[in-house]
Structure formats: C-alpha cells, structure tokens
Amino acid sequence: MLKIAIDAGHGLNVAGKEVPSYMGYGKLKEWTLNNRVTLEIIKQLSSYEGIEILRTDDPTGKKNISLKKRVKAANDWGADIFISNHHNAGIKGGFGGGLVVFRYRNSSKFTQGMQRALYDSIINQTGLKGNRATPLSEANFYVIRYTTMPAVLIEHGFMDSPSDMKEIMTPDFASKSARGVVLWLEANYKLKTKAEDSPVDQGANLYRVRKSWSDVRSQIGAYAVLENAKAVADINIGYKVFDEKGKLVYTGIAIEQPKPKKTKVKISVDGYWGSETTKALQITLGTFPDGVISNQRKNSITSTITSGITFGTGGSMVIRALQRLVGADVDGNLGSETVRKLQIYLGTIVDGKLSRPSMVVRELQKRLNKGKL
C-alpha cells in the first residue's frame, strides 16, 4: 500500500497569497489554483490499486491549517511521500516563469532523483518550462524540512507572469500538471490500474456532474463514488453534483471571475482609442495602469489605436480582462472578434470594425467616465 500525503498550499484566507489584481483575473486566491491541481492528482490516482491518500490541508480552503499540523499529520500517518502544490510569484508582470520544484537542501538521494524526475514528467505534460535559473531548487520550507518521508514542494507556474497565467487558466492545465505527477508515481512505484469508476450515463445510484439538473447536455460524467464526482465538479467551473433523484448534493468550487471596478475616470469622449482611453480601461478593470496595450498582433483593429500600443506575442492583460467582461475568446489580442463582442456588449452597430473616430470607442469612453462599464 502506497501512502501519499498531499496538500494545496496556504488557504483562502491567507493574506497576500493571490493572483495580483493587475493580471486581470479578479480576486483569485493561490489556494484555488493549488486546489485544482491537488484535486486532479487525487482524481487520477483513484484509478490505481494499492493507494491511500491523506490530504493535510482543509479541502474547503476555509480553515488555515498550520504547517506544523500538516507535517505532523503526514508523519503520524506514516506517509511514504509528501507533495505540496503551490503557484509562484516574482515575475511582476514580466516575461517567463515556469515550473519550479523544491526539495530540502539535505534531502536523501531518492528525494533528489524524485525532484528531477517529477520536474521532467510535469514539463513533458504542460510544456511550462520558463526562464528560472534554478527550476530544481533547494529550500528550507517547513513542509519539506520536517516531514520524515521524501517530500517536494511544486510551484506549478507563476501567478504574476502573463505567459504562465495564459496556460494556467486553460481548462486542462491542472489535469496536465497532475498527470505529470501521477505518471512519475506510476513508473516509480509500478502502480497498477484498477477497474475505474468511469463516467457513464445509465444505471441507478449515480452522482451526475452537470451545470444544473435540467441541463442534461452539460453532463460531463456520472459516478458511483461521491468523492470522485466532487473532484470532477471542483475542476470544472460552474458544475454541480446531483443524485439520481435530481437533488443537489454538492456545488463545485468555482474560480472567482473578474468584476469590473466601479471607478469613475474623466477622459475625452472623441471616439479615438489612445493611451488615455487604455489607462482609463485599465483602472476600471483593475489591471496595471500604464496606458499601453502590449504584445499585440498587427491587424486592421490594432492599426486604429492612436497611441500606447506595442507589438509582439503574449497578448495584453487589459485586453484579456476586457475579453472576459464582454464574453470574447480570452487570448489578450485585440481583433475583430473582441470588437464585435464589445459592440454587442455596449449596444452599438455590430460589424467587428474600428473606425477613426469610432462609435463603439465613443460609447466605451462614455461608460468609463460614468463608471458603468
């Protein structure tokens, strides 16, 4: 029997441990990201025989379990391995980041090999190899120093890196990162798969994962084990678990979406989109207010921006936040699809184009001045 202790680092109430507001993702706590990966690891491990799992943090994130209690729980339980899931910070809106795996500086040769193998396995799944000089790092973190079993702390990416967050916020990132962990465990401990509690659409006493009981088309699985259904709901935003009679038994943990700030600004209403309009939009949406739409593609839309634009790859945080607001595809690049969604949102003529001056830009400027975006 392989005993695995695992946690999602921090908790929902730990001050400062969140995605910076200037990234444009709203009030998104680090624990929420950590929990997505943790739940995916637990879910994927449920397909293997001979495994016991102890979660040392609070599965709801509402209680802040001390590091001392987490370590004691793992040690007292006699865990064979300890994995702590985190997301990093330190890029401050700059380029790069990537995966970092930590071990205690005086750890065993097994732990050193485990660190390298886990890093390679996760990178093979996510491709999130950044520009950190020491992606395989040593540290004195409490949970890897005082645990009596091989232990690692995994930073699955940087919360303040636009390029990392673009990947982290994709629907399958947590699954890929978790898969890297699970594949290493499978290979190292020669784990054998069992008959899965697989998603099916028929039979009694099944827990169905849907957006609502009446929305049959949204169903993404039916499970005999409630905990498996909960794990699936937790990593799919907006999903809930219902029993066979349609009773709601669990609401998944949703990632909080950005809410535009009702901040009033005063800009010229002239229909020309320049740095003044961009800065007002950044202030309203809570991204870094530098008046620049960065890393854009050259197209018919970006050519109409009169000032405050740079070209390249990676997209812009303020455009990403705007796309979430209006319901466009979120890639950070200003183009005709985003303009079309903005026109629908603001109630102007819908043609996916920006003229100079522009009716939709004029309406945007009016809304920004009123604080009613």
Coordinates of C-alpha atoms in Angstrom, one line a residue:
M1 CA 0.0 0.0 0.0
L2 CA 1.5 3.3 -1.1
K3 CA 0.6 6.2 1.3
I4 CA 0.6 9.6 -0.3
A5 CA 0.2 12.8 1.8
I6 CA -0.7 15.8 -0.3
D7 CA -1.8 19.4 0.2
A8 CA -2.9 22.6 -1.6
G9 CA -0.6 25.3 -0.2
H10 CA -1.9 28.1 2.0
G11 CA -5.7 28.7 2.3
L12 CA -8.4 31.0 1.1
N13 CA -7.9 33.4 4.0
V14 CA -4.1 33.8 3.8
A15 CA -3.3 37.4 3.2
G16 CA -1.4 38.2 0.0
K17 CA -1.5 34.7 -1.5
E18 CA -3.4 35.6 -4.6
V19 CA -3.1 36.5 -8.3
P20 CA -2.2 40.2 -8.4
S21 CA -5.1 42.4 -9.5
Y22 CA -3.1 43.9 -12.4
M23 CA -3.1 40.5 -14.1
G24 CA -6.8 40.9 -14.8
Y25 CA -8.2 37.7 -13.3
G26 CA -10.2 39.3 -10.4
K27 CA -9.8 38.2 -6.8
L28 CA -8.3 34.8 -7.5
K29 CA -6.6 33.1 -4.5
E30 CA -3.5 31.0 -4.9
W31 CA -5.2 28.2 -2.9
T32 CA -7.8 27.9 -5.6
L33 CA -5.2 27.2 -8.2
N34 CA -3.3 24.9 -5.9
N35 CA -6.5 23.0 -5.1
R36 CA -7.3 22.5 -8.8
V37 CA -4.0 20.5 -9.2
T38 CA -4.4 18.7 -5.9
L39 CA -7.9 17.5 -6.8
E40 CA -6.7 16.4 -10.2
I41 CA -3.9 14.3 -8.7
I42 CA -6.4 12.7 -6.2
K43 CA -8.9 12.0 -9.0
Q44 CA -6.3 10.5 -11.3
L45 CA -4.8 8.3 -8.6
S46 CA -8.3 6.9 -7.9
S47 CA -7.7 4.7 -11.0
Y48 CA -4.8 2.8 -9.4
E49 CA -4.8 -0.1 -6.9
G50 CA -3.0 -0.1 -3.6
I51 CA -3.0 3.7 -2.8
E52 CA -4.1 5.6 0.2
I53 CA -4.2 9.4 0.2
L54 CA -4.1 11.8 3.1
R55 CA -4.9 15.4 2.4
T56 CA -3.2 17.6 5.1
D57 CA -4.9 20.9 4.3
D58 CA -8.5 21.8 4.7
P59 CA -10.3 20.6 1.5
T60 CA -12.6 23.6 1.5
G61 CA -9.7 26.1 1.9
K62 CA -11.7 28.0 4.6
K63 CA -9.6 26.9 7.5
N64 CA -5.9 27.7 7.6
I65 CA -4.2 24.5 8.7
S66 CA -0.7 25.4 10.1
L67 CA 2.4 24.0 8.5
K68 CA 3.2 22.3 11.8
K69 CA -0.1 20.4 11.8
R70 CA 0.3 19.4 8.2
V71 CA 3.7 17.9 8.8
K72 CA 2.5 16.2 12.0
A73 CA -0.4 14.7 10.2
A74 CA 1.8 13.3 7.4
N75 CA 4.4 12.0 9.9
D76 CA 1.9 10.4 12.3
W77 CA 0.1 8.7 9.4
G78 CA 3.4 7.2 8.2
A79 CA 3.2 8.6 4.6
D80 CA 5.6 7.3 2.1
I81 CA 5.8 10.5 0.1
F82 CA 4.6 14.1 0.6
I83 CA 3.7 16.5 -2.2
S84 CA 2.8 20.2 -1.6
N85 CA 1.2 22.1 -4.5
H86 CA 1.7 25.8 -5.0
H87 CA 1.9 28.6 -7.6
N88 CA 4.8 31.0 -7.6
A89 CA 5.2 34.8 -7.8
G90 CA 8.1 37.1 -8.5
I91 CA 7.8 37.9 -12.2
K92 CA 5.8 41.1 -11.5
G93 CA 4.1 41.1 -14.9
G94 CA 7.3 40.4 -16.8
F95 CA 8.3 37.6 -19.1
G96 CA 8.7 33.9 -18.3
G97 CA 8.4 32.0 -15.1
G98 CA 7.7 28.3 -15.5
L99 CA 7.7 25.2 -13.3
V100 CA 9.9 25.1 -10.2
V101 CA 10.3 22.0 -7.9
F102 CA 11.8 22.4 -4.4
R103 CA 13.4 19.9 -2.1
Y104 CA 15.1 20.3 1.3
R105 CA 18.8 21.0 0.9
N106 CA 19.9 18.0 3.0
S107 CA 17.4 15.6 1.5
S108 CA 18.1 12.0 0.5
K109 CA 19.4 10.8 -2.8
F110 CA 16.0 9.4 -3.5
T111 CA 14.4 12.8 -3.0
Q112 CA 16.9 14.4 -5.3
G113 CA 16.1 11.9 -8.0
M114 CA 12.4 12.3 -7.3
Q115 CA 12.7 16.1 -7.7
R116 CA 14.4 15.8 -11.1
A117 CA 12.0 13.1 -12.4
L118 CA 8.9 15.0 -11.3
Y119 CA 10.1 18.1 -13.0
D120 CA 10.8 16.3 -16.2
S121 CA 7.5 14.4 -16.1
I122 CA 5.4 17.6 -15.5
I123 CA 7.2 19.5 -18.2
N124 CA 6.5 16.7 -20.6
Q125 CA 2.8 17.2 -20.0
T126 CA 2.5 21.0 -19.6
G127 CA 5.5 22.4 -21.5
L128 CA 5.6 25.2 -19.0
K129 CA 9.4 25.5 -19.0
G130 CA 10.3 29.0 -18.0
N131 CA 13.3 31.2 -17.6
R132 CA 14.1 30.4 -14.0
A133 CA 17.8 29.9 -13.4
T134 CA 17.1 27.1 -10.8
P135 CA 13.9 25.2 -11.7
L136 CA 15.3 22.5 -9.5
S137 CA 15.8 24.4 -6.2
E138 CA 16.7 23.8 -2.6
A139 CA 14.8 25.5 0.2
N140 CA 14.2 25.4 3.9
F141 CA 10.4 25.3 3.7
Y142 CA 8.8 23.8 6.8
V143 CA 6.8 21.1 4.9
I144 CA 9.8 19.7 3.1
R145 CA 12.3 20.1 6.0
Y146 CA 10.3 18.5 8.9
T147 CA 8.5 15.7 7.0
T148 CA 10.1 12.3 7.7
M149 CA 9.4 11.0 4.2
P150 CA 10.6 12.1 0.8
A151 CA 8.9 15.5 0.1
V152 CA 8.8 18.1 -2.6
L153 CA 7.1 21.5 -2.9
I154 CA 5.9 22.1 -6.5
E155 CA 5.4 25.6 -7.9
H156 CA 3.3 24.8 -10.9
G157 CA 3.8 28.2 -12.5
F158 CA 3.9 31.9 -11.8
M159 CA 0.7 33.8 -10.9
D160 CA 2.2 37.2 -11.9
S161 CA 3.5 36.0 -15.3
P162 CA 1.2 36.8 -18.3
S163 CA 2.6 33.9 -20.3
D164 CA 2.3 31.4 -17.4
M165 CA -1.2 32.5 -16.5
K166 CA -2.3 32.1 -20.1
E167 CA -1.5 28.4 -19.7
I168 CA -2.5 28.0 -16.0
M169 CA -6.0 29.3 -16.7
T170 CA -6.7 26.9 -19.6
P171 CA -9.3 24.2 -18.7
D172 CA -6.9 21.3 -18.9
F173 CA -3.7 22.8 -17.3
A174 CA -4.4 21.3 -13.8
S175 CA -5.1 18.0 -15.4
K176 CA -1.9 18.0 -17.4
S177 CA 0.2 19.1 -14.4
A178 CA -1.4 16.4 -12.2
R179 CA -0.8 13.9 -15.0
G180 CA 2.9 14.6 -14.8
V181 CA 2.9 13.8 -11.1
V182 CA 0.8 10.7 -11.5
L183 CA 2.8 9.2 -14.4
W184 CA 6.0 9.5 -12.3
L185 CA 4.3 7.8 -9.3
E186 CA 3.0 5.0 -11.7
A187 CA 6.5 4.4 -13.1
N188 CA 8.5 4.7 -9.9
Y189 CA 6.1 2.6 -7.7
K190 CA 4.9 0.3 -10.5
L191 CA 1.3 1.1 -9.9
K192 CA -1.4 -1.0 -11.4
T193 CA -4.7 0.4 -12.7
K194 CA -8.0 -0.9 -11.5
A195 CA -11.5 -1.0 -12.9
E196 CA -12.2 2.7 -13.0
D197 CA -15.3 4.3 -11.5
S198 CA -15.8 5.6 -15.1
P199 CA -18.3 8.2 -16.3
V200 CA -21.4 6.5 -17.5
D201 CA -24.9 7.8 -18.3
Q202 CA -27.1 5.0 -17.1
G203 CA -27.8 3.0 -14.0
A204 CA -29.1 3.9 -10.5
N205 CA -27.4 5.4 -7.5
L206 CA -25.1 7.5 -9.7
Y207 CA -23.9 11.1 -8.9
R208 CA -24.2 13.2 -12.0
V209 CA -22.0 16.2 -12.7
R210 CA -23.9 18.9 -14.5
K211 CA -24.3 22.7 -14.6
S212 CA -28.0 22.2 -13.5
W213 CA -30.2 19.2 -13.1
S214 CA -32.3 20.2 -16.1
D215 CA -29.3 20.9 -18.3
V216 CA -28.7 17.2 -19.4
R217 CA -26.5 18.2 -22.3
S218 CA -23.9 19.8 -19.9
Q219 CA -23.3 16.5 -18.1
I220 CA -19.7 15.5 -18.0
G221 CA -19.9 12.3 -16.0
A222 CA -21.9 10.1 -13.7
Y223 CA -20.1 8.4 -10.8
A224 CA -20.9 5.8 -8.2
V225 CA -18.5 7.4 -5.7
L226 CA -19.5 10.8 -4.5
E227 CA -15.9 12.0 -3.8
N228 CA -15.0 11.3 -7.4
A229 CA -18.0 13.3 -8.6
K230 CA -17.0 16.2 -6.3
A231 CA -13.4 16.1 -7.7
V232 CA -14.7 16.5 -11.2
A233 CA -17.1 19.3 -10.3
D234 CA -14.3 21.2 -8.5
I235 CA -12.1 21.4 -11.6
N236 CA -14.9 22.4 -14.0
I237 CA -16.2 25.9 -13.3
G238 CA -19.9 26.1 -12.8
Y239 CA -20.6 22.4 -12.3
K240 CA -22.6 20.8 -9.5
V241 CA -23.3 17.2 -8.3
F242 CA -26.8 15.8 -8.3
D243 CA -28.0 12.4 -7.0
E244 CA -30.2 10.1 -9.1
K245 CA -33.3 11.9 -8.0
G246 CA -32.0 15.3 -9.0
K247 CA -31.2 16.6 -5.6
L248 CA -28.3 18.9 -5.4
V249 CA -25.6 17.3 -3.1
Y250 CA -22.6 19.4 -3.9
T251 CA -21.6 22.7 -5.5
G252 CA -18.2 22.8 -7.1
I253 CA -15.5 25.3 -6.1
A254 CA -15.7 27.9 -8.8
I255 CA -12.8 30.3 -9.7
E256 CA -14.0 33.8 -9.0
Q257 CA -14.2 35.8 -12.2
P258 CA -13.1 39.4 -12.6
K259 CA -15.6 42.0 -11.6
P260 CA -15.1 45.4 -13.1
K261 CA -14.4 48.1 -10.6
K262 CA -16.9 51.0 -10.5
T263 CA -14.2 53.6 -10.7
K264 CA -15.0 56.9 -12.3
V265 CA -12.5 58.5 -14.6
K266 CA -12.6 61.6 -16.7
I267 CA -11.4 61.2 -20.3
S268 CA -12.2 62.9 -23.6
V269 CA -15.2 61.4 -25.5
D270 CA -13.9 61.7 -29.0
G271 CA -14.1 58.1 -30.4
Y272 CA -10.3 57.8 -30.8
W273 CA -8.7 54.9 -28.8
G274 CA -5.4 56.1 -27.4
S275 CA -3.3 55.8 -24.3
E276 CA -5.8 57.9 -22.3
T277 CA -8.7 55.5 -23.1
T278 CA -6.5 52.5 -22.4
K279 CA -5.4 53.8 -19.0
A280 CA -9.0 54.5 -18.0
L281 CA -9.9 51.0 -19.1
Q282 CA -7.0 49.5 -17.1
I283 CA -8.1 51.5 -13.9
T284 CA -11.7 50.3 -14.3
L285 CA -10.8 46.7 -14.9
G286 CA -8.1 46.6 -12.2
T287 CA -5.0 45.9 -14.4
F288 CA -1.7 47.7 -14.3
P289 CA -2.5 51.3 -15.4
D290 CA 0.3 52.2 -17.8
G291 CA -1.8 53.3 -20.7
V292 CA -0.2 50.7 -23.0
I293 CA -1.8 47.8 -24.9
S294 CA 1.2 45.5 -25.0
N295 CA 2.2 42.5 -27.2
Q296 CA -0.3 42.9 -29.9
R297 CA -0.6 41.4 -33.4
K298 CA -0.6 43.9 -36.3
N299 CA -4.1 43.9 -37.9
S300 CA -6.8 46.2 -39.1
I301 CA -8.0 46.8 -35.5
T302 CA -4.7 47.5 -33.8
S303 CA -3.7 49.9 -36.6
T304 CA -6.5 52.2 -35.4
I305 CA -5.1 52.6 -31.9
T306 CA -3.7 56.2 -31.9
S307 CA -1.2 55.8 -29.1
G308 CA 0.0 53.4 -26.4
I309 CA 0.4 50.1 -28.2
T310 CA 3.4 47.7 -28.6
F311 CA 3.6 44.7 -30.9
G312 CA 4.8 41.2 -30.2
T313 CA 3.5 37.9 -28.7
G314 CA 1.7 37.0 -25.5
G315 CA -1.2 39.5 -25.5
S316 CA -2.2 42.2 -23.1
M317 CA -3.6 41.9 -19.6
V318 CA -6.1 44.7 -20.1
I319 CA -7.4 43.2 -23.3
R320 CA -7.6 39.8 -21.6
A321 CA -9.7 41.4 -18.8
L322 CA -11.9 43.2 -21.4
Q323 CA -12.4 39.9 -23.3
R324 CA -13.7 38.2 -20.1
L325 CA -16.0 41.1 -19.5
V326 CA -17.7 41.0 -22.9
G327 CA -17.6 37.2 -23.4
A328 CA -14.9 37.0 -26.2
D329 CA -12.3 34.4 -26.5
V330 CA -9.6 35.2 -24.0
D331 CA -6.2 35.4 -25.7
G332 CA -5.1 39.0 -24.9
N333 CA -5.1 40.1 -28.5
L334 CA -7.3 42.9 -29.8
G335 CA -9.0 41.8 -33.0
S336 CA -12.3 41.9 -34.8
E337 CA -13.9 39.2 -32.7
T338 CA -13.2 41.1 -29.5
V339 CA -14.5 44.3 -31.1
R340 CA -17.7 42.5 -32.2
K341 CA -18.3 41.3 -28.7
L342 CA -17.6 44.8 -27.3
Q343 CA -20.1 46.3 -29.8
I344 CA -22.7 43.8 -28.7
Y345 CA -21.9 44.5 -25.0
L346 CA -22.2 48.3 -25.4
G347 CA -25.2 48.2 -27.8
T348 CA -23.6 49.8 -30.9
I349 CA -23.6 48.7 -34.5
V350 CA -22.0 45.3 -34.8
D351 CA -19.5 45.0 -37.6
G352 CA -16.3 44.0 -35.9
K353 CA -14.5 47.1 -37.1
L354 CA -13.0 50.2 -35.5
S355 CA -13.1 53.4 -37.5
R356 CA -11.4 56.7 -36.6
P357 CA -13.4 58.1 -34.9
S358 CA -15.4 55.1 -33.7
M359 CA -18.9 54.8 -32.4
V360 CA -18.1 51.9 -30.1
V361 CA -15.0 53.7 -28.7
R362 CA -17.1 56.8 -28.0
E363 CA -19.6 54.7 -26.1
L364 CA -16.7 52.9 -24.3
Q365 CA -15.3 56.3 -23.2
K366 CA -18.8 57.5 -22.0
R367 CA -19.2 54.3 -19.9
L368 CA -15.7 54.7 -18.4
N369 CA -16.5 58.3 -17.4
K370 CA -19.7 57.1 -15.7
G371 CA -18.1 54.1 -14.1
K372 CA -20.8 51.8 -15.6
L373 CA -18.8 49.5 -17.8

